[in-house]
């Protein structure tokens, strides 16, 4: 689930870098007798130019309503830098998503067709229109009144904190989408549902109300995730009904709907995941105590998030006035860190007992001194991407709150390049509250079965809880369980010895719930030494259908691990064999549906380990003759396997020699 490619995220962040000198202006002293809030408002009005009269009309309009006046002042104070992208290219770009709203159409086919008809949209030809210079008083007043009407109309409104209302309900935009009167149309479509939720006593809780409304939204039409459509500006409130795109679009659809109902929703994002080589985002809603929870992940607390991340941010409307202005080093390290519309939310993603800053003594670093701006970075393949920063002082570096379950390095910027100055370390502390560093030790042989995080980035986990059954009846009304899969397969081919003294005519693979019967190879053997599997007539679950002709039932029996079965129906699926006569099964071999990230016979691989100051060091190359390769590697080191022949998915890992296990980070 990807919000934007890293290429686009960096491009977007660079477009915000022009704001930094102006942020310095907005935070300058100004008139000494003014409060900071008054200074921000006055500077915003100065930047509005000829549009100042329209903004002052808004302030005058609420002269006798202190609460709405305070909201108007806050909104205008934070309006600088917010903008829309417009022009013919925007119309061309939006057409992809509007067409994909018909979820029966293939997104790649849509992209190919529109590219050939109109040409791909040129993302460099948008016209930027700034809100502070163009928004009229009628639009701003309409938005403010609609936000307050939602706050006052439904019971959860009184339990939304004022600061969360300002940040995540009041704003008229989420990003750089076109300006529109979006609240009324959304309420016209969903008002009855919102009213029915409001009638429930428990709906006074923002968390419960938003959970119910989110589920109703998803139930109407499921969101179709795809990365095959172009990346560009935000799409605006149409995404509530279009319901297609990436993680950003899903969060935006949720946010428009919930904000129209007076519920504080936002996009949370990570500049780099702690388990995959990409950015990620998801929707979050703020409860009455200010804590975020995650409807999409079905967790009751953010710290139970399934996405490991060193740093988590929320998108804001307010300007981060503490941003490090003029930092060329930070701009080159990761321009995202200079985005003026983000807020660090990492503390919420830590267990309450772990909500302390990550402070590392300089003795753990090589060549970092007091006063140095130091970055904490996550892996993107063999590169390190800075995601947070701190300034060395008192012989240590305080990186603020840093999420657990990630592997990071620390470093500095030299000549506009990031230089690593530490061994990689786990951000989850050990029982003695100490960091664990990956320091290369004695070289030992290790078994390698894959090159990527299969549990997170592949289908292999869908085999967990599936089982193999044997029966004397073709409908398996009376069956014996031969074997149940308890863990995600760590290698491409798994062989299981069966203790079975019975003979059965029928056998099958029965999938676990919500796994679409994903499997690529199933083989039954009458003797443990056999290499040729038993043959029979293929049996299928009645009423179940393959997603397409590339994922049909026969794929499970063709002994090819790169063809697979995938059903339209998520649960209840199975496929089996009729041997024609009873057979005694002594061995089963299976392979999960996969993306080719297991070791593949005939392919050549190169193994690396990481050493502080030296970077990635090659341990040599080896051609695989099976689904496993054995190579020598330093114990305790962080490792990386590169395939020289095919594929692009690769990820850092450590090797647990005791359990013969690759542990991916």
mmCIF file of N, CA and C in Angstrom, residues 217-301:
data_model
loop_
_atom_site.group_PDB
_atom_site.id
_atom_site.type_symbol
_atom_site.label_atom_id
_atom_site.label_comp_id
_atom_site.label_asym_id
_atom_site.label_seq_id
_atom_site.Cartn_x
_atom_site.Cartn_y
_atom_site.Cartn_z
ATOM 1 N N UNK A 217 -19.076 3.511 4.798
ATOM 2 C CA UNK A 217 -18.494 4.016 3.547
ATOM 3 C C UNK A 217 -17.858 2.878 2.753
ATOM 4 N N UNK A 218 -17.084 2.037 3.428
ATOM 5 C CA UNK A 218 -16.442 0.910 2.768
ATOM 6 C C UNK A 218 -17.480 -0.107 2.309
ATOM 7 N N UNK A 219 -18.543 -0.298 3.095
ATOM 8 C CA UNK A 219 -19.557 -1.290 2.760
ATOM 9 C C UNK A 219 -20.290 -0.918 1.474
ATOM 10 N N UNK A 220 -20.504 0.364 1.248
ATOM 11 C CA UNK A 220 -21.213 0.803 0.034
ATOM 12 C C UNK A 220 -20.489 0.360 -1.225
ATOM 13 N N UNK A 221 -19.220 0.559 -1.264
ATOM 14 C CA UNK A 221 -18.388 0.113 -2.390
ATOM 15 C C UNK A 221 -16.962 0.031 -1.885
ATOM 16 N N UNK A 222 -16.375 -1.130 -1.992
ATOM 17 C CA UNK A 222 -15.031 -1.307 -1.465
ATOM 18 C C UNK A 222 -14.041 -0.447 -2.253
ATOM 19 N N UNK A 223 -13.007 -0.018 -1.568
ATOM 20 C CA UNK A 223 -11.975 0.785 -2.214
ATOM 21 C C UNK A 223 -11.080 -0.128 -3.043
ATOM 22 N N UNK A 224 -10.866 0.226 -4.314
ATOM 23 C CA UNK A 224 -10.008 -0.568 -5.184
ATOM 24 C C UNK A 224 -8.619 0.045 -5.226
ATOM 25 N N UNK A 225 -7.683 -0.639 -4.578
ATOM 26 C CA UNK A 225 -6.321 -0.126 -4.523
ATOM 27 C C UNK A 225 -5.587 -0.462 -5.814
ATOM 28 N N UNK A 226 -4.865 0.530 -6.329
ATOM 29 C CA UNK A 226 -4.038 0.309 -7.511
ATOM 30 C C UNK A 226 -2.905 1.329 -7.541
ATOM 31 N N UNK A 227 -1.779 0.893 -8.048
ATOM 32 C CA UNK A 227 -0.643 1.802 -8.270
ATOM 33 C C UNK A 227 -0.422 2.037 -9.758
ATOM 34 N N UNK A 228 -1.400 1.627 -10.575
ATOM 35 C CA UNK A 228 -1.246 1.702 -12.032
ATOM 36 C C UNK A 228 -1.706 3.030 -12.626
ATOM 37 N N UNK A 229 -2.261 3.912 -11.802
ATOM 38 C CA UNK A 229 -2.707 5.212 -12.292
ATOM 39 C C UNK A 229 -1.634 6.256 -12.012
ATOM 40 N N UNK A 230 -1.596 7.351 -12.767
ATOM 41 C CA UNK A 230 -0.545 8.348 -12.571
ATOM 42 C C UNK A 230 -0.598 8.970 -11.174
ATOM 43 N N UNK A 231 0.564 9.351 -10.656
ATOM 44 C CA UNK A 231 0.651 10.083 -9.387
ATOM 45 C C UNK A 231 0.694 11.572 -9.677
ATOM 46 N N UNK A 232 -0.041 12.339 -8.909
ATOM 47 C CA UNK A 232 -0.095 13.776 -9.137
ATOM 48 C C UNK A 232 -0.769 14.485 -7.988
ATOM 49 N N UNK A 233 -1.439 15.616 -8.261
ATOM 50 C CA UNK A 233 -2.084 16.385 -7.197
ATOM 51 C C UNK A 233 -3.216 15.604 -6.542
ATOM 52 N N UNK A 234 -3.690 16.131 -5.413
ATOM 53 C CA UNK A 234 -4.841 15.532 -4.749
ATOM 54 C C UNK A 234 -6.062 15.678 -5.650
ATOM 55 N N UNK A 235 -6.989 14.727 -5.532
ATOM 56 C CA UNK A 235 -8.127 14.676 -6.441
ATOM 57 C C UNK A 235 -9.334 15.438 -5.934
ATOM 58 N N UNK A 236 -9.371 15.737 -4.638
ATOM 59 C CA UNK A 236 -10.517 16.447 -4.101
ATOM 60 C C UNK A 236 -11.628 15.504 -3.668
ATOM 61 N N UNK A 237 -12.794 16.052 -3.307
ATOM 62 C CA UNK A 237 -13.876 15.254 -2.712
ATOM 63 C C UNK A 237 -14.485 14.209 -3.627
ATOM 64 N N UNK A 238 -14.244 14.273 -4.937
ATOM 65 C CA UNK A 238 -14.757 13.229 -5.827
ATOM 66 C C UNK A 238 -14.253 11.847 -5.434
ATOM 67 N N UNK A 239 -13.119 11.799 -4.733
ATOM 68 C CA UNK A 239 -12.551 10.507 -4.366
ATOM 69 C C UNK A 239 -13.439 9.777 -3.367
ATOM 70 N N UNK A 240 -14.327 10.483 -2.684
ATOM 71 C CA UNK A 240 -15.271 9.832 -1.772
ATOM 72 C C UNK A 240 -16.102 8.804 -2.529
ATOM 73 N N UNK A 241 -16.478 9.134 -3.767
ATOM 74 C CA UNK A 241 -17.282 8.222 -4.574
ATOM 75 C C UNK A 241 -16.452 7.420 -5.571
ATOM 76 N N UNK A 242 -15.358 7.984 -6.064
ATOM 77 C CA UNK A 242 -14.549 7.247 -7.029
ATOM 78 C C UNK A 242 -13.913 6.011 -6.394
ATOM 79 N N UNK A 243 -13.385 6.159 -5.199
ATOM 80 C CA UNK A 243 -12.872 5.036 -4.412
ATOM 81 C C UNK A 243 -11.872 4.171 -5.174
ATOM 82 N N UNK A 244 -10.869 4.787 -5.711
ATOM 83 C CA UNK A 244 -9.804 4.035 -6.363
ATOM 84 C C UNK A 244 -8.515 4.843 -6.287
ATOM 85 N N UNK A 245 -7.389 4.166 -6.346
ATOM 86 C CA UNK A 245 -6.097 4.835 -6.258
ATOM 87 C C UNK A 245 -5.216 4.146 -5.229
ATOM 88 N N UNK A 246 -4.322 4.920 -4.644
ATOM 89 C CA UNK A 246 -3.406 4.390 -3.639
ATOM 90 C C UNK A 246 -3.864 4.706 -2.237
ATOM 91 N N UNK A 247 -2.942 4.529 -1.298
ATOM 92 C CA UNK A 247 -3.278 4.742 0.113
ATOM 93 C C UNK A 247 -3.649 6.194 0.392
ATOM 94 N N UNK A 248 -3.008 7.122 -0.306
ATOM 95 C CA UNK A 248 -3.349 8.535 -0.114
ATOM 96 C C UNK A 248 -4.793 8.792 -0.497
ATOM 97 N N UNK A 249 -5.225 8.243 -1.627
ATOM 98 C CA UNK A 249 -6.593 8.475 -2.085
ATOM 99 C C UNK A 249 -7.606 7.844 -1.124
ATOM 100 N N UNK A 250 -7.280 6.683 -0.584
ATOM 101 C CA UNK A 250 -8.192 6.055 0.374
ATOM 102 C C UNK A 250 -8.332 6.900 1.626
ATOM 103 N N UNK A 251 -7.224 7.395 2.136
ATOM 104 C CA UNK A 251 -7.268 8.254 3.315
ATOM 105 C C UNK A 251 -8.023 9.543 3.026
ATOM 106 N N UNK A 252 -7.820 10.112 1.841
ATOM 107 C CA UNK A 252 -8.514 11.353 1.488
ATOM 108 C C UNK A 252 -10.024 11.144 1.430
ATOM 109 N N UNK A 253 -10.467 10.042 0.828
ATOM 110 C CA UNK A 253 -11.897 9.771 0.779
ATOM 111 C C UNK A 253 -12.496 9.684 2.169
ATOM 112 N N UNK A 254 -11.797 8.979 3.052
ATOM 113 C CA UNK A 254 -12.246 8.879 4.439
ATOM 114 C C UNK A 254 -12.268 10.239 5.118
ATOM 115 N N UNK A 255 -11.236 11.044 4.888
ATOM 116 C CA UNK A 255 -11.117 12.333 5.569
ATOM 117 C C UNK A 255 -12.205 13.314 5.144
ATOM 118 N N UNK A 256 -12.500 13.390 3.841
ATOM 119 C CA UNK A 256 -13.577 14.276 3.392
ATOM 120 C C UNK A 256 -14.895 13.898 4.054
ATOM 121 N N UNK A 257 -15.204 12.609 4.071
ATOM 122 C CA UNK A 257 -16.468 12.159 4.641
ATOM 123 C C UNK A 257 -16.540 12.455 6.132
ATOM 124 N N UNK A 258 -15.505 12.091 6.870
ATOM 125 C CA UNK A 258 -15.533 12.277 8.317
ATOM 126 C C UNK A 258 -15.489 13.752 8.688
ATOM 127 N N UNK A 259 -14.703 14.543 7.987
ATOM 128 C CA UNK A 259 -14.643 15.972 8.310
ATOM 129 C C UNK A 259 -15.973 16.658 8.027
ATOM 130 N N UNK A 260 -16.676 16.222 6.967
ATOM 131 C CA UNK A 260 -17.996 16.796 6.690
ATOM 132 C C UNK A 260 -18.948 16.538 7.841
ATOM 133 N N UNK A 261 -18.726 15.423 8.563
ATOM 134 C CA UNK A 261 -19.560 15.075 9.715
ATOM 135 C C UNK A 261 -19.013 15.632 11.027
ATOM 136 N N UNK A 262 -17.977 16.447 10.951
ATOM 137 C CA UNK A 262 -17.420 17.050 12.152
ATOM 138 C C UNK A 262 -16.463 16.160 12.910
ATOM 139 N N UNK A 263 -15.940 15.128 12.256
ATOM 140 C CA UNK A 263 -15.013 14.197 12.894
ATOM 141 C C UNK A 263 -13.592 14.470 12.415
ATOM 142 N N UNK A 264 -12.636 14.582 13.338
ATOM 143 C CA UNK A 264 -11.265 14.990 12.982
ATOM 144 C C UNK A 264 -10.463 13.850 12.368
ATOM 145 N N UNK A 265 -10.306 13.885 11.062
ATOM 146 C CA UNK A 265 -9.594 12.833 10.333
ATOM 147 C C UNK A 265 -8.404 13.427 9.599
ATOM 148 N N UNK A 266 -7.361 12.622 9.460
ATOM 149 C CA UNK A 266 -6.139 13.110 8.814
ATOM 150 C C UNK A 266 -5.400 11.962 8.157
ATOM 151 N N UNK A 267 -4.445 12.315 7.340
ATOM 152 C CA UNK A 267 -3.553 11.345 6.722
ATOM 153 C C UNK A 267 -2.288 11.253 7.557
ATOM 154 N N UNK A 268 -1.933 10.050 7.982
ATOM 155 C CA UNK A 268 -0.656 9.793 8.643
ATOM 156 C C UNK A 268 0.262 9.131 7.632
ATOM 157 N N UNK A 269 1.520 9.506 7.661
ATOM 158 C CA UNK A 269 2.432 8.992 6.646
ATOM 159 C C UNK A 269 3.824 8.806 7.210
ATOM 160 N N UNK A 270 4.560 7.937 6.551
ATOM 161 C CA UNK A 270 5.952 7.694 6.918
ATOM 162 C C UNK A 270 6.820 7.948 5.689
ATOM 163 N N UNK A 271 7.915 8.688 5.836
ATOM 164 C CA UNK A 271 8.796 8.931 4.690
ATOM 165 C C UNK A 271 9.514 7.674 4.221
ATOM 166 N N UNK A 272 9.555 6.639 5.072
ATOM 167 C CA UNK A 272 10.086 5.335 4.682
ATOM 168 C C UNK A 272 9.588 4.319 5.698
ATOM 169 N N UNK A 273 9.079 3.190 5.185
ATOM 170 C CA UNK A 273 8.645 2.118 6.069
ATOM 171 C C UNK A 273 9.843 1.441 6.717
ATOM 172 N N UNK A 274 9.578 0.733 7.813
ATOM 173 C CA UNK A 274 10.634 -0.021 8.473
ATOM 174 C C UNK A 274 10.707 -1.460 8.047
ATOM 175 N N UNK A 275 9.892 -1.866 7.058
ATOM 176 C CA UNK A 275 9.909 -3.263 6.622
ATOM 177 C C UNK A 275 9.891 -3.425 5.107
ATOM 178 N N UNK A 276 9.626 -2.361 4.375
ATOM 179 C CA UNK A 276 9.625 -2.394 2.915
ATOM 180 C C UNK A 276 10.341 -1.160 2.389
ATOM 181 N N UNK A 277 10.670 -1.161 1.100
ATOM 182 C CA UNK A 277 11.475 -0.082 0.522
ATOM 183 C C UNK A 277 10.610 1.034 -0.044
ATOM 184 N N UNK A 278 9.710 1.589 0.737
ATOM 185 C CA UNK A 278 8.856 2.626 0.184
ATOM 186 C C UNK A 278 8.193 3.437 1.288
ATOM 187 N N UNK A 279 7.563 4.530 0.868
ATOM 188 C CA UNK A 279 6.750 5.329 1.771
ATOM 189 C C UNK A 279 5.414 4.622 1.983
ATOM 190 N N UNK A 280 4.630 5.147 2.907
ATOM 191 C CA UNK A 280 3.310 4.563 3.145
ATOM 192 C C UNK A 280 2.458 5.608 3.862
ATOM 193 N N UNK A 281 1.144 5.457 3.758
ATOM 194 C CA UNK A 281 0.235 6.348 4.484
ATOM 195 C C UNK A 281 -1.054 5.624 4.793
ATOM 196 N N UNK A 282 -1.825 6.179 5.709
ATOM 197 C CA UNK A 282 -3.105 5.607 6.102
ATOM 198 C C UNK A 282 -3.927 6.700 6.793
ATOM 199 N N UNK A 283 -5.206 6.462 6.958
ATOM 200 C CA UNK A 283 -6.071 7.425 7.610
ATOM 201 C C UNK A 283 -6.060 7.258 9.118
ATOM 202 N N UNK A 284 -6.198 8.358 9.831
ATOM 203 C CA UNK A 284 -6.262 8.341 11.291
ATOM 204 C C UNK A 284 -7.366 9.288 11.741
ATOM 205 N N UNK A 285 -7.967 8.975 12.891
ATOM 206 C CA UNK A 285 -9.015 9.803 13.483
ATOM 207 C C UNK A 285 -8.633 10.086 14.926
ATOM 208 N N UNK A 286 -8.889 11.325 15.382
ATOM 209 C CA UNK A 286 -8.491 11.734 16.723
ATOM 210 C C UNK A 286 -9.665 11.611 17.690
ATOM 211 N N UNK A 287 -9.419 10.893 18.774
ATOM 212 C CA UNK A 287 -10.452 10.661 19.779
ATOM 213 C C UNK A 287 -10.548 11.853 20.721
ATOM 214 N N UNK A 288 -11.453 11.766 21.684
ATOM 215 C CA UNK A 288 -11.726 12.890 22.584
ATOM 216 C C UNK A 288 -10.523 13.274 23.438
ATOM 217 N N UNK A 289 -9.579 12.333 23.640
ATOM 218 C CA UNK A 289 -8.375 12.651 24.413
ATOM 219 C C UNK A 289 -7.215 13.082 23.526
ATOM 220 N N UNK A 290 -7.466 13.232 22.231
ATOM 221 C CA UNK A 290 -6.421 13.655 21.306
ATOM 222 C C UNK A 290 -5.592 12.533 20.738
ATOM 223 N N UNK A 291 -5.853 11.299 21.139
ATOM 224 C CA UNK A 291 -5.073 10.164 20.630
ATOM 225 C C UNK A 291 -5.625 9.709 19.284
ATOM 226 N N UNK A 292 -4.750 9.400 18.330
ATOM 227 C CA UNK A 292 -5.222 8.911 17.027
ATOM 228 C C UNK A 292 -5.456 7.406 17.063
ATOM 229 N N UNK A 293 -6.437 6.972 16.309
ATOM 230 C CA UNK A 293 -6.615 5.546 16.087
ATOM 231 C C UNK A 293 -6.827 5.340 14.594
ATOM 232 N N UNK A 294 -6.713 4.101 14.136
ATOM 233 C CA UNK A 294 -6.555 3.830 12.719
ATOM 234 C C UNK A 294 -7.673 2.927 12.212
ATOM 235 N N UNK A 295 -8.749 3.485 11.651
ATOM 236 C CA UNK A 295 -9.873 2.666 11.177
ATOM 237 C C UNK A 295 -9.465 1.604 10.164
ATOM 238 N N UNK A 296 -8.553 1.943 9.256
ATOM 239 C CA UNK A 296 -8.166 1.003 8.204
ATOM 240 C C UNK A 296 -7.454 -0.224 8.756
ATOM 241 N N UNK A 297 -6.745 -0.063 9.857
ATOM 242 C CA UNK A 297 -5.957 -1.164 10.401
ATOM 243 C C UNK A 297 -6.707 -1.943 11.485
ATOM 244 N N UNK A 298 -7.918 -1.507 11.812
ATOM 245 C CA UNK A 298 -8.730 -2.195 12.813
ATOM 246 C C UNK A 298 -7.997 -2.361 14.138
ATOM 247 N N UNK A 299 -7.308 -1.313 14.552
ATOM 248 C CA UNK A 299 -6.621 -1.330 15.839
ATOM 249 C C UNK A 299 -7.269 -0.307 16.759
ATOM 250 N N UNK A 300 -7.254 -0.576 18.062
ATOM 251 C CA UNK A 300 -7.858 0.365 19.000
ATOM 252 C C UNK A 300 -6.876 1.427 19.483
ATOM 253 N N UNK A 301 -5.589 1.281 19.105
ATOM 254 C CA UNK A 301 -4.569 2.257 19.489
ATOM 255 C C UNK A 301 -3.515 2.333 18.393
#
